[in-house]
PDB file of C-alpha atoms in Angstrom:
ATOM      1  CA  UNK O 157      94.428  85.652  77.527  1.00  0.00           C
ATOM      2  CA  UNK O 158      96.359  88.523  75.973  1.00  0.00           C
ATOM      3  CA  UNK O 159      94.143  91.095  77.715  1.00  0.00           C
ATOM      4  CA  UNK O 160      94.803  89.525  81.137  1.00  0.00           C
ATOM      5  CA  UNK O 161      98.544  89.765  80.510  1.00  0.00           C
ATOM      6  CA  UNK O 162      98.142  93.378  79.330  1.00  0.00           C
ATOM      7  CA  UNK O 163      96.126  94.272  82.471  1.00  0.00           C
ATOM      8  CA  UNK O 164      98.752  92.628  84.693  1.00  0.00           C
ATOM      9  CA  UNK O 165     101.525  94.569  82.982  1.00  0.00           C
ATOM     10  CA  UNK O 166      99.515  97.773  83.364  1.00  0.00           C
ATOM     11  CA  UNK O 167      98.974  97.328  87.112  1.00  0.00           C
ATOM     12  CA  UNK O 168     102.651  96.409  87.501  1.00  0.00           C
ATOM     13  CA  UNK O 169     103.559  99.690  85.776  1.00  0.00           C
ATOM     14  CA  UNK O 170     101.145 101.620  87.994  1.00  0.00           C
ATOM     15  CA  UNK O 171     102.573 100.077  91.168  1.00  0.00           C
ATOM     16  CA  UNK O 172     106.158 100.637  90.042  1.00  0.00           C
ATOM     17  CA  UNK O 173     105.468 104.268  89.140  1.00  0.00           C
ATOM     18  CA  UNK O 174     103.407 105.273  92.190  1.00  0.00           C
ATOM     19  CA  UNK O 175     104.559 102.966  95.009  1.00  0.00           C
ATOM     20  CA  UNK O 176     107.008 105.487  96.480  1.00  0.00           C
ATOM     21  CA  UNK O 177     104.417 108.281  96.726  1.00  0.00           C
ATOM     22  CA  UNK O 178     101.753 105.971  98.180  1.00  0.00           C
ATOM     23  CA  UNK O 179     104.195 104.469 100.678  1.00  0.00           C
ATOM     24  CA  UNK O 180     105.555 107.880 101.744  1.00  0.00           C
ATOM     25  CA  UNK O 181     102.035 109.236 102.200  1.00  0.00           C
ATOM     26  CA  UNK O 182     100.958 106.163 104.179  1.00  0.00           C
ATOM     27  CA  UNK O 183     104.074 106.234 106.383  1.00  0.00           C
ATOM     28  CA  UNK O 184     103.371 109.856 107.197  1.00  0.00           C
ATOM     29  CA  UNK O 185      99.979 108.864 108.564  1.00  0.00           C
ATOM     30  CA  UNK O 186     100.580 105.400 110.080  1.00  0.00           C
ATOM     31  CA  UNK O 187     103.443 104.253 112.310  1.00  0.00           C
ATOM     32  CA  UNK O 188     103.012 100.467 112.279  1.00  0.00           C
ATOM     33  CA  UNK O 189     105.118  99.025 109.419  1.00  0.00           C
ATOM     34  CA  UNK O 190     102.905  95.989 108.834  1.00  0.00           C
ATOM     35  CA  UNK O 191      99.841  98.221 108.680  1.00  0.00           C
ATOM     36  CA  UNK O 192     101.593 100.533 106.204  1.00  0.00           C
ATOM     37  CA  UNK O 193     102.294  97.540 103.960  1.00  0.00           C
ATOM     38  CA  UNK O 194      98.671  96.363 104.235  1.00  0.00           C
ATOM     39  CA  UNK O 195      97.279  99.790 103.376  1.00  0.00           C
ATOM     40  CA  UNK O 196      99.636 100.230 100.408  1.00  0.00           C
ATOM     41  CA  UNK O 197      98.700  96.789  99.091  1.00  0.00           C
ATOM     42  CA  UNK O 198      94.968  97.390  99.559  1.00  0.00           C
ATOM     43  CA  UNK O 199      95.300 100.793  97.891  1.00  0.00           C
ATOM     44  CA  UNK O 200      96.716  99.233  94.725  1.00  0.00           C
ATOM     45  CA  UNK O 201      94.085  96.479  94.790  1.00  0.00           C
ATOM     46  CA  UNK O 202      91.421  99.194  94.842  1.00  0.00           C
ATOM     47  CA  UNK O 203      93.213 101.155  92.117  1.00  0.00           C
ATOM     48  CA  UNK O 204      93.132  98.068  89.911  1.00  0.00           C
ATOM     49  CA  UNK O 205      89.480  97.375  90.776  1.00  0.00           C
ATOM     50  CA  UNK O 206      88.314 100.959  90.175  1.00  0.00           C
ATOM     51  CA  UNK O 207      90.636 101.856  87.300  1.00  0.00           C
ATOM     52  CA  UNK O 208      87.721 101.924  84.815  1.00  0.00           C
ATOM     53  CA  UNK O 209      86.072 104.653  86.936  1.00  0.00           C
ATOM     54  CA  UNK O 210      89.027 107.072  86.694  1.00  0.00           C
ATOM     55  CA  UNK O 211      87.644 110.025  84.734  1.00  0.00           C
ATOM     56  CA  UNK O 212      90.896 111.899  84.214  1.00  0.00           C
ATOM     57  CA  UNK O 213      89.589 115.055  85.903  1.00  0.00           C
ATOM     58  CA  UNK O 214      92.730 115.415  88.024  1.00  0.00           C
ATOM     59  CA  UNK O 215      96.135 113.839  88.165  1.00  0.00           C
ATOM     60  CA  UNK O 216      96.301 110.059  88.160  1.00  0.00           C
ATOM     61  CA  UNK O 217      98.645 110.067  91.158  1.00  0.00           C
ATOM     62  CA  UNK O 218      96.218 112.351  92.962  1.00  0.00           C
ATOM     63  CA  UNK O 219      93.423 109.860  92.355  1.00  0.00           C
ATOM     64  CA  UNK O 220      95.596 107.072  93.768  1.00  0.00           C
ATOM     65  CA  UNK O 221      96.530 109.163  96.833  1.00  0.00           C
ATOM     66  CA  UNK O 222      92.841 109.898  97.426  1.00  0.00           C
ATOM     67  CA  UNK O 223      92.135 106.145  97.435  1.00  0.00           C
ATOM     68  CA  UNK O 224      95.041 105.696  99.847  1.00  0.00           C
ATOM     69  CA  UNK O 225      93.792 108.524 102.092  1.00  0.00           C
ATOM     70  CA  UNK O 226      90.345 106.937 102.244  1.00  0.00           C
ATOM     71  CA  UNK O 227      91.927 103.560 103.083  1.00  0.00           C
ATOM     72  CA  UNK O 228      93.905 105.132 105.918  1.00  0.00           C
ATOM     73  CA  UNK O 229      90.830 106.857 107.348  1.00  0.00           C
ATOM     74  CA  UNK O 230      88.762 103.678 107.153  1.00  0.00           C
ATOM     75  CA  UNK O 231      91.524 101.614 108.743  1.00  0.00           C
ATOM     76  CA  UNK O 232      92.071 104.155 111.514  1.00  0.00           C
ATOM     77  CA  UNK O 233      88.365 104.244 112.324  1.00  0.00           C
ATOM     78  CA  UNK O 234      88.187 100.460 112.463  1.00  0.00           C
ATOM     79  CA  UNK O 235      91.232 100.150 114.687  1.00  0.00           C
ATOM     80  CA  UNK O 236      90.575 103.314 116.679  1.00  0.00           C
ATOM     81  CA  UNK O 237      94.153 104.148 115.800  1.00  0.00           C
ATOM     82  CA  UNK O 238      95.525 106.917 118.043  1.00  0.00           C
ATOM     83  CA  UNK O 239      99.252 106.320 118.504  1.00  0.00           C
ATOM     84  CA  UNK O 240     101.643 108.983 117.183  1.00  0.00           C
ATOM     85  CA  UNK O 241     103.654 108.299 114.057  1.00  0.00           C
ATOM     86  CA  UNK O 242     107.382 107.770 113.813  1.00  0.00           C
ATOM     87  CA  UNK O 243     109.262 110.396 111.863  1.00  0.00           C
ATOM     88  CA  UNK O 244     110.733 108.160 109.153  1.00  0.00           C
ATOM     89  CA  UNK O 245     109.402 109.786 105.998  1.00  0.00           C
ATOM     90  CA  UNK O 246     111.744 109.878 103.019  1.00  0.00           C
ATOM     91  CA  UNK O 247     111.483 113.287 101.436  1.00  0.00           C
ATOM     92  CA  UNK O 248     113.209 115.648  99.052  1.00  0.00           C
ATOM     93  CA  UNK O 249     113.500 118.359 101.740  1.00  0.00           C
ATOM     94  CA  UNK O 250     116.704 117.008 103.303  1.00  0.00           C
ATOM     95  CA  UNK O 251     118.567 120.270 102.657  1.00  0.00           C
ATOM     96  CA  UNK O 252     116.239 122.135 105.007  1.00  0.00           C
ATOM     97  CA  UNK O 253     116.759 120.183 108.203  1.00  0.00           C
ATOM     98  CA  UNK O 254     114.352 117.397 107.319  1.00  0.00           C
ATOM     99  CA  UNK O 255     114.915 115.516 110.564  1.00  0.00           C
ATOM    100  CA  UNK O 256     113.547 118.430 112.597  1.00  0.00           C
ATOM    101  CA  UNK O 257     110.817 118.982 110.030  1.00  0.00           C
ATOM    102  CA  UNK O 258     109.747 115.333 110.129  1.00  0.00           C
ATOM    103  CA  UNK O 259     109.601 115.424 113.919  1.00  0.00           C
ATOM    104  CA  UNK O 260     107.293 118.417 113.628  1.00  0.00           C
ATOM    105  CA  UNK O 261     105.149 116.736 110.966  1.00  0.00           C
ATOM    106  CA  UNK O 262     104.724 113.751 113.286  1.00  0.00           C
ATOM    107  CA  UNK O 263     103.095 116.002 115.900  1.00  0.00           C
ATOM    108  CA  UNK O 264     100.419 117.314 113.525  1.00  0.00           C
ATOM    109  CA  UNK O 265      96.840 116.081 113.451  1.00  0.00           C
ATOM    110  CA  UNK O 266      96.150 113.505 110.719  1.00  0.00           C
ATOM    111  CA  UNK O 267      94.436 116.102 108.493  1.00  0.00           C
ATOM    112  CA  UNK O 268      97.246 118.653 108.825  1.00  0.00           C
ATOM    113  CA  UNK O 269      99.808 115.893 108.320  1.00  0.00           C
ATOM    114  CA  UNK O 270      98.077 114.805 105.095  1.00  0.00           C
ATOM    115  CA  UNK O 271      98.176 118.355 103.693  1.00  0.00           C
ATOM    116  CA  UNK O 272     101.815 118.828 104.703  1.00  0.00           C
ATOM    117  CA  UNK O 273     102.922 115.576 103.102  1.00  0.00           C
ATOM    118  CA  UNK O 274     100.894 116.196  99.947  1.00  0.00           C
ATOM    119  CA  UNK O 275     102.406 119.651  99.400  1.00  0.00           C
ATOM    120  CA  UNK O 276     105.906 119.507 100.878  1.00  0.00           C
ATOM    121  CA  UNK O 277     106.916 115.869 100.450  1.00  0.00           C
ATOM    122  CA  UNK O 278     105.030 114.768  97.332  1.00  0.00           C
ATOM    123  CA  UNK O 279     105.167 118.190  95.666  1.00  0.00           C
ATOM    124  CA  UNK O 280     101.473 118.647  94.876  1.00  0.00           C
ATOM    125  CA  UNK O 281     100.039 122.154  94.565  1.00  0.00           C
ATOM    126  CA  UNK O 282      97.601 123.490  97.167  1.00  0.00           C
ATOM    127  CA  UNK O 283      94.813 123.114  94.617  1.00  0.00           C
ATOM    128  CA  UNK O 284      95.703 119.472  93.939  1.00  0.00           C
ATOM    129  CA  UNK O 285      95.976 118.702  97.660  1.00  0.00           C
ATOM    130  CA  UNK O 286      92.573 120.273  98.333  1.00  0.00           C
ATOM    131  CA  UNK O 287      91.000 118.299  95.497  1.00  0.00           C
ATOM    132  CA  UNK O 288      92.683 115.013  96.423  1.00  0.00           C
ATOM    133  CA  UNK O 289      91.848 115.294 100.127  1.00  0.00           C
ATOM    134  CA  UNK O 290      88.362 116.686  99.499  1.00  0.00           C
ATOM    135  CA  UNK O 291      88.832 119.853 101.564  1.00  0.00           C
ATOM    136  CA  UNK O 292      88.514 123.573 100.748  1.00  0.00           C
ATOM    137  CA  UNK O 293      91.567 125.323  99.293  1.00  0.00           C
ATOM    138  CA  UNK O 294      91.463 127.834 102.173  1.00  0.00           C
ATOM    139  CA  UNK O 295      91.890 124.993 104.643  1.00  0.00           C
ATOM    140  CA  UNK O 296      94.960 123.767 102.771  1.00  0.00           C
ATOM    141  CA  UNK O 297      96.485 127.244 102.716  1.00  0.00           C
ATOM    142  CA  UNK O 298      95.941 127.732 106.446  1.00  0.00           C
TER     143      UNK O 298
END
C-alpha cells in the first residue's frame, strides 16, 4: 500500500510541476476549452502509464510535451479539427507586445504554432523543440 501512495504523490508532483506548460502548449493548438482540459488530463494519464518507459535521453518536460503533442494530433485527426485557435496563451513575452504576437501565432499552421510555442513561450531550445516534436532542426530554425 505504501508504493501506491508513493506513486500517487509522484504523479501529483508531476502534474503540479508541468501542468502550466502542458496547458499552455495545448491552448496554443486547440481553441475549445473542454477539449483542452480533456487533452491535458489524457496527457497526464499517459505520462503516468508510460513513466517506466522514460529513458532520460532528453528533458522530462520535453517528453511530456511530446506525449501532449501526439495527443493533440490524434484528437485533431479524429475530430477533423480545423477551426482557428483563440489567442489566449499565457506567456512570458508580455513586454514585447504579446497580444499582437499571440494573434499572429493563432494564424500559423499547427506545426509552425507548435514550434513557436515550444521555443518562445515555453523557452525550449531549437534542438529540444526539434527532438520533442520529431522534426529536423533545420525545420525548426526556418
